[in-house]
Amino acid sequence: DAGVTQSPTHLIKTRGQHVTLRCSPISGHKSVSWYQQVLGQGPQFIFQYYEKEERGRGNFPDRFSARQFPNYSSELNVNALLLGDSALYLCASSLGTGAYEQYFGPGTRLTVT
Amino acid sequence: AQSVTQLDSQVPVFEEAPVELRCNYSSSVSVYLFWYVQYPNQGLQLLLKYLSGSTLVKGINGFEAEFNKSQTSFHLRKPSVHISDTAEYFCAVMTTDSWGKLQFGAGTQVVVTP
C-alpha cells in the first residue's frame, strides 16, 4: 500500500507570492495534519483536518490556510510568503477518532527568496 | 500547556555500543508518547508509541522505550547500534484532550561511527 504522498517535492518562491502544497493520505485514513519543520528544529503543528472539517489549529498567522477534500486529500495554502516560511512542510495521516498514530509523508521543501 | 524536552542535541556513539536518548515532558493532562526517526532529506518514521498498558514498549529496528509517569520521562534505548541508525530522533507528545496534535521536542542527532 502506498504511504502518504506529498507534492511537489521542492519548490522555490519569491517573497509575497502564494503557494499551495498537496497531500494524499494513506488509503482509508480520514485525518490529515500539517506540520512545519524549520531547519534544525522539531516539527510544529499547523492544522488538523478530519472528515473535511478543521479540528485543530496551531499558532500560525492567518496567511496559512488549509482544506480537506471529499477523498480526504488536503491542501495547505500560504499567502504573502515571508523568508521565514522557508521550511520542510510535512503532512501526516491517521485513521480517525481514537487512532493516535500519525504517519508522515516525505515532505515538501519550500524555499522563499 | 505541555512541553517536550530532549536533553541531548547530539549523541555520538560507536557501532555496536548501546545508546539512550532522553525525553522529558510536562503536561497537566494525560498524554500519549511517541518516538520518530528522520533520516536525511526524508519525512518522519514512527519508531514506537506508548498509549496505555505496559510501560516498556518495543518498536521497530530493535528500539525500546520506557514510560515513567512519576519522572514524566520516555527515554529511548537500543542495546547495539548500527551505522544505519545515524539519524535525527524526535520525541513527541499528544495530550488526551488534543487528538491529532503532536508536540515535538527539538530532536537528538545520533551519529554512529565505526
XYZ file of N, CA and C in Angstrom:
681
model
N 0.839 -1.199 0.000
C 0.000 0.000 0.000
C 0.867 1.240 0.000
N 0.411 2.259 -0.725
C 1.163 3.493 -0.784
C 1.053 4.207 0.551
N 2.145 4.891 0.899
C 2.137 5.702 2.103
C 1.566 7.068 1.809
N 1.821 7.996 2.691
C 1.390 9.377 2.490
C 2.251 9.986 1.382
N 1.594 10.620 0.435
C 2.345 11.263 -0.646
C 2.129 12.769 -0.586
N 3.161 13.498 -0.977
C 3.101 14.959 -0.973
C 3.694 15.489 -2.280
N 3.118 16.593 -2.720
C 3.657 17.235 -3.922
C 3.546 18.744 -3.786
N 4.489 19.490 -4.393
C 5.699 18.971 -5.025
C 6.744 18.581 -3.976
N 7.854 18.045 -4.435
C 8.935 17.667 -3.520
C 9.693 18.916 -3.056
N 9.992 19.758 -3.997
C 10.692 21.007 -3.703
C 10.032 22.124 -4.486
N 10.104 23.336 -3.970
C 9.757 24.484 -4.770
C 10.401 25.740 -4.201
N 10.628 26.665 -5.103
C 11.231 27.938 -4.732
C 10.265 29.047 -5.104
N 9.988 29.914 -4.129
C 9.073 31.023 -4.339
C 9.755 32.324 -3.910
N 9.170 33.414 -4.354
C 9.662 34.744 -4.001
C 8.772 35.338 -2.918
N 9.363 36.168 -2.089
C 8.578 36.850 -1.035
C 7.331 37.500 -1.629
N 6.225 37.354 -0.909
C 4.976 37.959 -1.338
C 4.107 37.042 -2.186
N 4.701 35.985 -2.727
C 3.923 35.061 -3.542
C 3.065 34.145 -2.687
N 2.250 33.359 -3.380
C 1.374 32.389 -2.746
C 1.824 30.984 -3.133
N 1.607 30.002 -2.244
C 1.983 28.629 -2.543
C 0.887 27.668 -2.084
N 0.734 26.575 -2.840
C -0.204 25.505 -2.475
C 0.549 24.192 -2.425
N 0.455 23.522 -1.297
C 1.083 22.224 -1.110
C -0.005 21.168 -1.008
N 0.269 19.984 -1.541
C -0.752 18.951 -1.601
C -0.326 17.682 -0.884
N -1.336 16.975 -0.376
C -1.079 15.774 0.418
C -2.180 14.751 0.149
N -1.765 13.500 -0.076
C -2.721 12.400 -0.186
C -2.464 11.426 0.950
N -3.460 11.166 1.791
C -3.245 10.287 2.942
C -3.198 8.823 2.539
N -2.810 8.001 3.472
C -2.870 6.557 3.285
C -4.326 6.169 3.044
N -4.540 5.220 2.150
C -5.887 4.787 1.835
C -6.617 4.346 3.103
N -7.819 4.881 3.306
C -8.601 4.548 4.493
C -8.428 5.523 5.638
N -7.414 6.359 5.579
C -7.199 7.360 6.628
C -8.059 8.580 6.356
N -8.700 9.081 7.395
C -9.632 10.187 7.227
C -9.136 11.486 7.842
N -8.031 11.423 8.557
C -7.494 12.620 9.207
C -6.146 12.983 8.606
N -5.962 14.279 8.392
C -4.693 14.804 7.888
C -4.240 15.946 8.791
N -2.980 15.923 9.145
C -2.382 17.016 9.920
C -1.201 17.582 9.142
N -0.980 18.871 9.296
C 0.142 19.559 8.653
C 1.105 20.077 9.711
N 2.399 19.985 9.399
C 3.445 20.458 10.300
C 4.482 21.249 9.493
N 5.082 22.224 10.159
C 6.192 22.973 9.585
C 7.465 22.623 10.349
N 8.508 22.261 9.618
C 9.777 21.945 10.263
C 10.860 22.870 9.718
N 11.231 23.836 10.514
C 12.328 24.736 10.173
C 13.634 24.002 10.423
N 14.633 24.286 9.611
C 15.914 23.591 9.705
C 16.472 23.615 11.120
N 16.800 22.435 11.622
C 17.401 22.328 12.943
C 16.416 22.284 14.093
N 15.114 22.255 13.785
C 14.101 22.231 14.840
C 13.155 21.053 14.657
N 12.364 20.794 15.687
C 11.318 19.794 15.574
C 10.119 20.351 14.825
N 9.298 19.480 14.266
C 8.092 19.939 13.554
C 7.135 20.691 14.480
N 6.472 21.702 13.904
C 5.464 22.482 14.624
C 4.100 22.252 13.968
N 3.104 21.987 14.799
C 1.755 21.703 14.316
C 1.120 22.941 13.708
N 0.539 22.778 12.500
C -0.148 23.896 11.843
C -1.663 23.671 11.873
N -2.127 22.543 11.298
C -3.553 22.253 11.187
C -3.809 20.763 11.319
N -5.039 20.432 11.751
C -5.555 19.091 11.598
C -6.929 19.158 10.964
N -7.184 18.275 10.009
C -8.491 18.133 9.394
C -8.970 16.703 9.542
N -10.259 16.581 9.826
C -10.882 15.267 9.950
C -12.260 15.357 9.343
N -12.556 14.449 8.439
C -13.845 14.462 7.759
C -14.165 15.847 7.194
N -13.153 16.456 6.600
C -13.269 17.719 5.857
C -13.492 18.933 6.756
N -13.376 18.747 8.058
C -13.541 19.880 8.965
C -12.246 20.137 9.727
N -11.962 21.405 9.987
C -10.789 21.752 10.782
C -11.022 21.339 12.218
N -10.087 20.549 12.769
C -10.241 20.073 14.134
C -9.212 20.691 15.082
N -8.214 21.330 14.510
C -7.206 21.956 15.357
C -6.343 22.885 14.535
N -5.850 23.940 15.205
C -5.008 24.916 14.531
C -3.899 25.301 15.476
N -2.688 25.342 14.973
C -1.546 25.756 15.778
C -1.377 27.266 15.749
N -0.298 27.729 16.328
C -0.038 29.158 16.456
C 0.623 29.700 15.189
N -0.143 29.759 14.131
C 0.331 30.279 12.853
C -0.593 31.402 12.398
N -0.058 32.374 11.647
C -0.891 33.509 11.211
C -1.946 33.088 10.196
N -2.880 33.996 9.956
C -3.979 33.724 9.034
C -3.526 33.563 7.597
N -2.274 33.868 7.322
C -1.743 33.638 5.968
C -1.747 32.144 5.624
N -1.789 31.329 6.648
C -1.826 29.876 6.474
C -3.280 29.416 6.499
N -3.644 28.618 5.506
C -4.982 28.035 5.479
C -4.884 26.649 4.870
N -5.908 25.874 5.062
C -5.908 24.510 4.527
C -7.337 24.070 4.275
N -7.454 22.980 3.577
C -8.753 22.366 3.403
C -8.556 20.882 3.107
N -9.630 20.132 3.313
C -9.614 18.704 3.032
C -10.750 18.400 2.077
N -10.474 17.560 1.116
C -11.437 17.249 0.070
C -12.219 15.974 0.391
N -13.313 15.717 -0.357
C -14.113 14.509 -0.093
C -13.313 13.212 -0.168
N -12.225 13.185 -0.929
C -11.417 11.959 -0.988
C -10.342 11.951 0.110
N -10.427 12.890 1.038
C -9.559 13.021 2.220
C -8.170 13.591 1.906
N -7.876 13.883 0.647
C -6.642 14.592 0.365
C -6.745 16.014 0.899
N -5.621 16.697 0.965
C -5.624 18.004 1.608
C -4.675 18.954 0.893
N -4.967 20.223 1.022
C -4.095 21.289 0.534
C -3.750 22.225 1.665
N -2.503 22.677 1.672
C -2.072 23.742 2.575
C -1.718 24.946 1.711
N -2.307 26.082 2.031
C -2.056 27.314 1.299
C -1.358 28.324 2.193
N -0.364 28.988 1.632
C 0.314 30.049 2.365
C 0.356 31.285 1.468
N -0.196 32.381 1.959
C -0.223 33.641 1.213
C 0.883 34.576 1.679
N 1.219 35.535 0.829
C 2.173 36.597 1.200
C 3.417 36.016 1.861
N 4.084 35.146 1.131
C 5.220 34.407 1.686
C 6.296 35.332 2.244
N 6.844 34.905 3.378
C 7.961 35.582 4.022
C 9.180 34.669 3.989
N 10.355 35.262 4.146
C 11.578 34.454 4.170
C 11.495 33.383 5.255
N 10.863 33.727 6.369
C 10.754 32.809 7.498
C 9.834 31.627 7.258
N 9.132 31.632 6.127
C 8.280 30.490 5.797
C 9.078 29.363 5.149
N 10.339 29.610 4.865
C 11.195 28.564 4.299
C 11.321 27.429 5.307
N 10.946 26.235 4.879
C 10.894 25.101 5.807
C 10.527 23.842 5.046
N 10.564 22.724 5.757
C 10.018 21.465 5.249
C 8.594 21.357 5.777
N 7.636 21.195 4.895
C 6.242 21.077 5.289
C 5.852 19.604 5.210
N 5.435 19.098 6.345
C 5.121 17.683 6.478
C 3.622 17.477 6.625
N 3.143 16.465 5.963
C 1.755 16.045 6.086
C 1.747 14.682 6.763
N 0.806 14.485 7.659
C 0.669 13.201 8.346
C -0.784 12.760 8.296
N -1.003 11.472 8.154
C -2.379 10.984 8.162
C -2.579 9.971 9.275
N -3.817 9.867 9.720
C -4.192 8.851 10.698
C -5.595 8.366 10.372
N -5.941 7.223 10.958
C -7.207 6.581 10.618
C -8.402 7.463 10.929
N -8.419 7.987 12.165
C -9.557 8.795 12.564
C -9.667 8.822 14.062
N -10.826 9.164 14.553
C -11.038 9.299 16.001
C -10.620 8.032 16.713
N -9.797 8.210 17.747
C -9.334 7.067 18.522
C -8.060 6.452 18.000
N -7.602 6.877 16.836
C -6.325 6.409 16.286
C -5.296 7.498 16.509
N -4.278 7.199 17.292
C -3.344 8.234 17.702
C -2.059 8.259 16.884
N -1.761 7.158 16.197
C -0.541 7.119 15.401
C -0.713 7.963 14.157
N 0.298 8.778 13.878
C 0.312 9.559 12.660
C 1.457 9.077 11.778
N 1.182 8.984 10.488
C 2.146 8.502 9.520
C 2.481 9.653 8.571
N 3.770 9.924 8.458
C 4.215 11.115 7.757
C 4.616 10.846 6.316
N 4.384 11.847 5.486
C 4.891 11.838 4.130
C 6.317 12.346 4.096
N 6.915 12.369 2.896
C 8.317 12.791 2.765
C 8.523 14.292 2.885
N 7.435 15.053 2.793
C 7.546 16.490 2.961
C 7.738 17.246 1.663
N 7.445 18.534 1.725
C 7.720 19.473 0.638
C 8.695 20.514 1.164
N 9.819 20.633 0.494
C 10.826 21.629 0.902
C 10.525 22.943 0.187
N 10.129 23.956 0.968
C 9.814 25.276 0.416
C 10.956 26.233 0.732
N 11.448 26.877 -0.302
C 12.460 27.913 -0.131
C 11.886 29.229 -0.622
N 11.914 30.232 0.232
C 11.416 31.563 -0.127
C 12.616 32.495 -0.257
N 12.737 33.127 -1.419
C 13.890 34.015 -1.670
C 13.452 35.473 -1.774
N -0.540 24.114 29.323
C 0.216 23.850 28.099
C 1.256 22.766 28.373
N 1.572 22.014 27.344
C 2.543 20.956 27.525
C 3.844 21.338 26.840
N 4.911 20.645 27.225
C 6.209 20.870 26.593
C 6.970 19.555 26.540
N 7.900 19.473 25.610
C 8.725 18.286 25.428
C 10.178 18.725 25.381
N 11.002 18.086 26.196
C 12.421 18.448 26.248
C 13.268 17.230 25.928
N 14.074 17.342 24.906
C 15.064 16.316 24.613
C 16.394 16.850 25.119
N 16.944 16.130 26.039
C 18.037 16.654 26.846
C 19.374 16.710 26.128
N 19.504 15.984 25.037
C 20.767 15.958 24.301
C 20.505 16.363 22.859
N 21.249 17.342 22.366
C 21.054 17.744 20.979
C 21.811 16.812 20.030
N 22.918 16.258 20.506
C 23.686 15.339 19.686
C 24.289 14.254 20.571
N 24.236 13.020 20.074
C 24.797 11.886 20.808
C 25.706 11.111 19.867
N 27.024 11.186 20.076
C 27.937 10.347 19.301
C 28.042 8.975 19.948
N 28.085 7.932 19.137
C 28.149 6.573 19.686
C 28.890 5.685 18.692
N 29.643 4.727 19.243
C 30.346 3.780 18.398
C 29.418 2.645 17.980
N 29.686 2.109 16.802
C 28.919 0.975 16.295
C 28.966 -0.181 17.291
N 27.815 -0.824 17.490
C 27.604 -1.961 18.391
C 27.556 -1.557 19.872
N 27.690 -0.293 20.171
C 27.543 0.186 21.542
C 26.068 0.508 21.802
N 25.660 0.553 23.089
C 24.276 0.933 23.408
C 24.096 2.443 23.331
N 22.849 2.860 23.180
C 22.556 4.282 23.157
C 21.252 4.534 23.915
N 21.186 5.674 24.601
C 19.959 6.100 25.255
C 19.708 7.558 24.902
N 18.514 7.845 24.446
C 18.101 9.214 24.139
C 17.042 9.619 25.156
N 17.272 10.772 25.772
C 16.407 11.167 26.876
C 15.324 12.138 26.438
N 14.129 11.922 26.980
C 12.984 12.770 26.678
C 12.190 12.975 27.959
N 11.934 14.229 28.293
C 11.058 14.570 29.413
C 9.926 15.449 28.903
N 8.775 15.329 29.530
C 7.638 16.131 29.096
C 6.949 16.728 30.311
N 6.162 17.744 30.067
C 5.301 18.287 31.116
C 3.914 18.470 30.527
N 2.912 18.097 31.308
C 1.530 18.219 30.867
C 0.617 18.132 32.073
N -0.469 18.898 32.040
C -1.438 18.870 33.132
C -2.497 17.784 32.926
N -2.488 17.165 31.743
C -3.429 16.079 31.456
C -2.641 14.868 30.993
N -3.337 13.751 30.876
C -2.672 12.521 30.442
C -2.177 12.669 29.003
N -1.140 11.892 28.700
C -0.512 12.019 27.384
C -0.321 10.664 26.725
N -0.180 10.716 25.416
C 0.317 9.607 24.623
C 1.706 10.029 24.145
N 2.616 9.059 24.051
C 4.018 9.385 23.771
C 4.523 8.620 22.559
N 5.388 9.265 21.795
C 5.875 8.697 20.554
C 7.363 9.030 20.367
N 8.044 8.138 19.670
C 9.368 8.433 19.136
C 9.327 8.250 17.623
N 9.882 9.249 16.925
C 10.001 9.207 15.479
C 11.477 9.327 15.102
N 11.829 8.775 13.934
C 13.175 8.916 13.395
C 13.081 9.610 12.036
N 14.054 10.474 11.778
C 14.104 11.180 10.498
C 15.479 11.015 9.889
N 15.535 10.343 8.749
C 16.778 10.199 8.013
C 16.959 11.429 7.122
N 18.170 11.742 6.711
C 18.411 12.964 5.931
C 17.483 13.085 4.726
N 16.896 14.257 4.604
C 16.034 14.591 3.465
C 14.822 13.673 3.335
N 14.326 13.198 4.462
C 13.144 12.346 4.443
C 12.128 12.838 5.469
N 10.950 12.232 5.447
C 9.934 12.525 6.445
C 10.215 11.759 7.721
N 9.228 11.718 8.588
C 9.375 11.058 9.887
C 8.811 9.648 9.832
N 9.509 8.734 10.488
C 9.049 7.347 10.583
C 8.781 7.020 12.042
N 7.619 6.441 12.321
C 7.253 6.095 13.693
C 8.083 4.910 14.165
N 8.802 5.106 15.278
C 9.604 4.027 15.863
C 8.776 3.214 16.851
N 8.099 3.912 17.751
C 7.288 3.240 18.756
C 6.363 4.250 19.415
N 5.418 3.712 20.194
C 4.434 4.559 20.853
C 4.047 3.974 22.208
N 3.661 4.867 23.114
C 3.037 4.453 24.369
C 1.653 5.081 24.428
N 0.631 4.222 24.498
C -0.739 4.714 24.642
C -1.293 4.367 26.016
N -1.064 3.132 26.451
C -1.518 2.673 27.756
C -0.898 1.301 28.005
N -1.104 0.778 29.206
C -0.647 -0.571 29.489
C 0.799 -0.629 29.940
N 1.502 -1.654 29.479
C 2.887 -1.862 29.893
C 3.730 -0.623 29.617
N 4.539 -0.272 30.613
C 5.347 0.945 30.471
C 6.578 0.734 29.598
N 6.926 -0.503 29.331
C 8.050 -0.796 28.440
C 7.480 -1.156 27.070
N 7.821 -0.353 26.091
C 7.288 -0.590 24.753
C 8.427 -0.886 23.796
N 8.182 -1.798 22.902
C 9.184 -2.169 21.908
C 8.729 -1.674 20.539
N 9.719 -1.241 19.754
C 9.399 -0.715 18.449
C 10.174 -1.411 17.349
N 10.284 -0.722 16.241
C 10.979 -1.302 15.106
C 12.482 -1.120 15.251
N 13.215 -1.895 14.493
C 14.680 -1.762 14.414
C 15.391 -1.953 15.752
N 14.783 -2.701 16.662
C 15.432 -3.029 17.927
C 15.355 -1.958 18.991
N 14.599 -0.911 18.765
C 14.447 0.154 19.756
C 13.376 -0.183 20.789
N 13.547 0.333 21.988
C 12.546 0.233 23.031
C 12.558 1.509 23.856
N 11.466 1.751 24.552
C 11.361 2.941 25.395
C 10.567 2.601 26.635
N 10.850 3.333 27.703
C 10.143 3.108 28.961
C 9.457 4.386 29.412
N 8.168 4.282 29.676
C 7.379 5.398 30.184
C 7.485 5.423 31.689
N 7.897 6.549 32.243
C 7.978 6.719 33.683
C 7.098 7.907 34.056
N 5.922 7.599 34.598
C 4.955 8.662 34.871
C 5.431 9.591 35.981
N 6.052 9.031 37.011
C 6.480 9.856 38.150
C 7.582 10.831 37.752
N 8.429 10.416 36.823
C 9.503 11.292 36.360
C 9.155 11.987 35.045
N 7.972 11.779 34.565
C 7.483 12.336 33.288
C 8.552 12.197 32.203
N 9.004 10.946 32.033
C 10.050 10.696 31.039
C 9.637 9.561 30.114
N 10.275 9.555 28.959
C 10.032 8.499 27.957
C 11.341 8.344 27.183
N 12.294 7.689 27.797
C 13.626 7.556 27.212
C 13.680 6.396 26.219
N 14.418 6.614 25.156
C 14.558 5.629 24.075
C 15.913 4.935 24.196
N 15.917 3.621 23.975
C 17.168 2.880 24.104
C 17.311 1.866 22.984
N 18.563 1.581 22.671
C 18.880 0.472 21.780
C 20.169 -0.168 22.289
N 20.187 -1.480 22.479
C 21.341 -2.128 23.098
C 22.589 -2.162 22.213
N 22.407 -2.112 20.884
C 23.562 -2.205 19.997
C 23.215 -1.476 18.695
N 23.887 -0.383 18.433
C 23.525 0.436 17.274
C 24.341 0.034 16.046
N 23.750 0.362 14.889
C 24.417 0.152 13.609
C 24.681 1.496 12.953
N 25.558 1.479 11.982
C 25.830 2.700 11.221
C 24.540 3.288 10.671
N 23.630 2.425 10.259
C 22.371 2.861 9.639
C 21.432 3.553 10.633
N 21.758 3.527 11.913
C 20.935 4.232 12.909
C 21.283 5.718 12.993
N 22.278 6.144 12.253
C 22.610 7.562 12.189
C 21.428 8.324 11.619
N 20.871 9.228 12.414
C 19.639 9.931 12.029
C 19.285 10.924 13.129
N 18.203 11.676 12.901
C 17.646 12.570 13.917
C 16.456 11.862 14.549
N 16.380 11.933 15.864
C 15.313 11.268 16.598
C 14.481 12.311 17.341
N 13.166 12.190 17.204
C 12.250 13.139 17.822
C 11.306 12.441 18.786
N 11.198 12.996 19.965
C 10.194 12.587 20.944
C 8.978 13.477 20.741
N 7.779 12.908 20.840
C 6.568 13.696 20.622
C 5.490 13.295 21.611
N 4.655 14.263 21.938
C 3.581 14.084 22.909
C 2.253 14.482 22.287
N 1.217 13.717 22.580
C -0.136 14.099 22.220
C -0.965 14.025 23.491
N -1.591 15.122 23.892
C -2.409 15.076 25.095
C -3.749 14.446 24.791
N -4.364 13.892 25.819
C -5.629 13.178 25.621
C -6.770 14.126 25.252
N -6.569 15.432 25.457
C -7.619 16.395 25.091
C -7.282 17.154 23.814
N -6.286 16.669 23.076
C -5.861 17.355 21.864
C -5.513 16.338 20.785
N -6.502 15.519 20.449
C -6.284 14.457 19.481
C -5.830 15.045 18.149
N -4.815 14.431 17.575
C -4.348 14.827 16.262
C -3.247 15.859 16.275
N -2.908 16.399 17.431
C -1.876 17.419 17.514
C -0.670 16.853 18.254
N 0.410 16.642 17.531
C 1.647 16.195 18.135
C 2.515 17.404 18.472
N 3.081 17.378 19.670
C 4.081 18.386 20.014
C 5.431 17.697 20.098
N 6.393 18.209 19.346
C 7.686 17.561 19.221
C 8.751 18.250 20.065
N 9.742 17.440 20.477
C 10.949 18.013 21.029
C 11.835 18.542 19.910
N 12.972 19.110 20.302
C 13.871 19.733 19.328
C 14.702 18.719 18.557
N 14.701 17.476 19.004
C 15.415 16.435 18.282
C 16.780 16.133 18.876
N 17.221 14.897 18.670
C 18.557 14.455 19.061
C 19.221 13.825 17.851
N 20.362 14.365 17.471
C 21.094 13.825 16.328
C 21.994 12.702 16.837
N 21.792 11.508 16.325
C 22.639 10.359 16.683
C 23.628 10.131 15.548
N 24.895 10.108 15.897
C 25.945 9.866 14.909
C 26.691 8.607 15.317
N 26.569 7.566 14.511
C 27.210 6.291 14.791
C 28.482 6.182 13.951
N 29.593 5.906 14.628
C 30.883 5.774 13.925
C 31.452 4.376 14.145
N 32.223 3.897 13.161
C 32.793 2.534 13.270
C 33.790 2.436 14.424
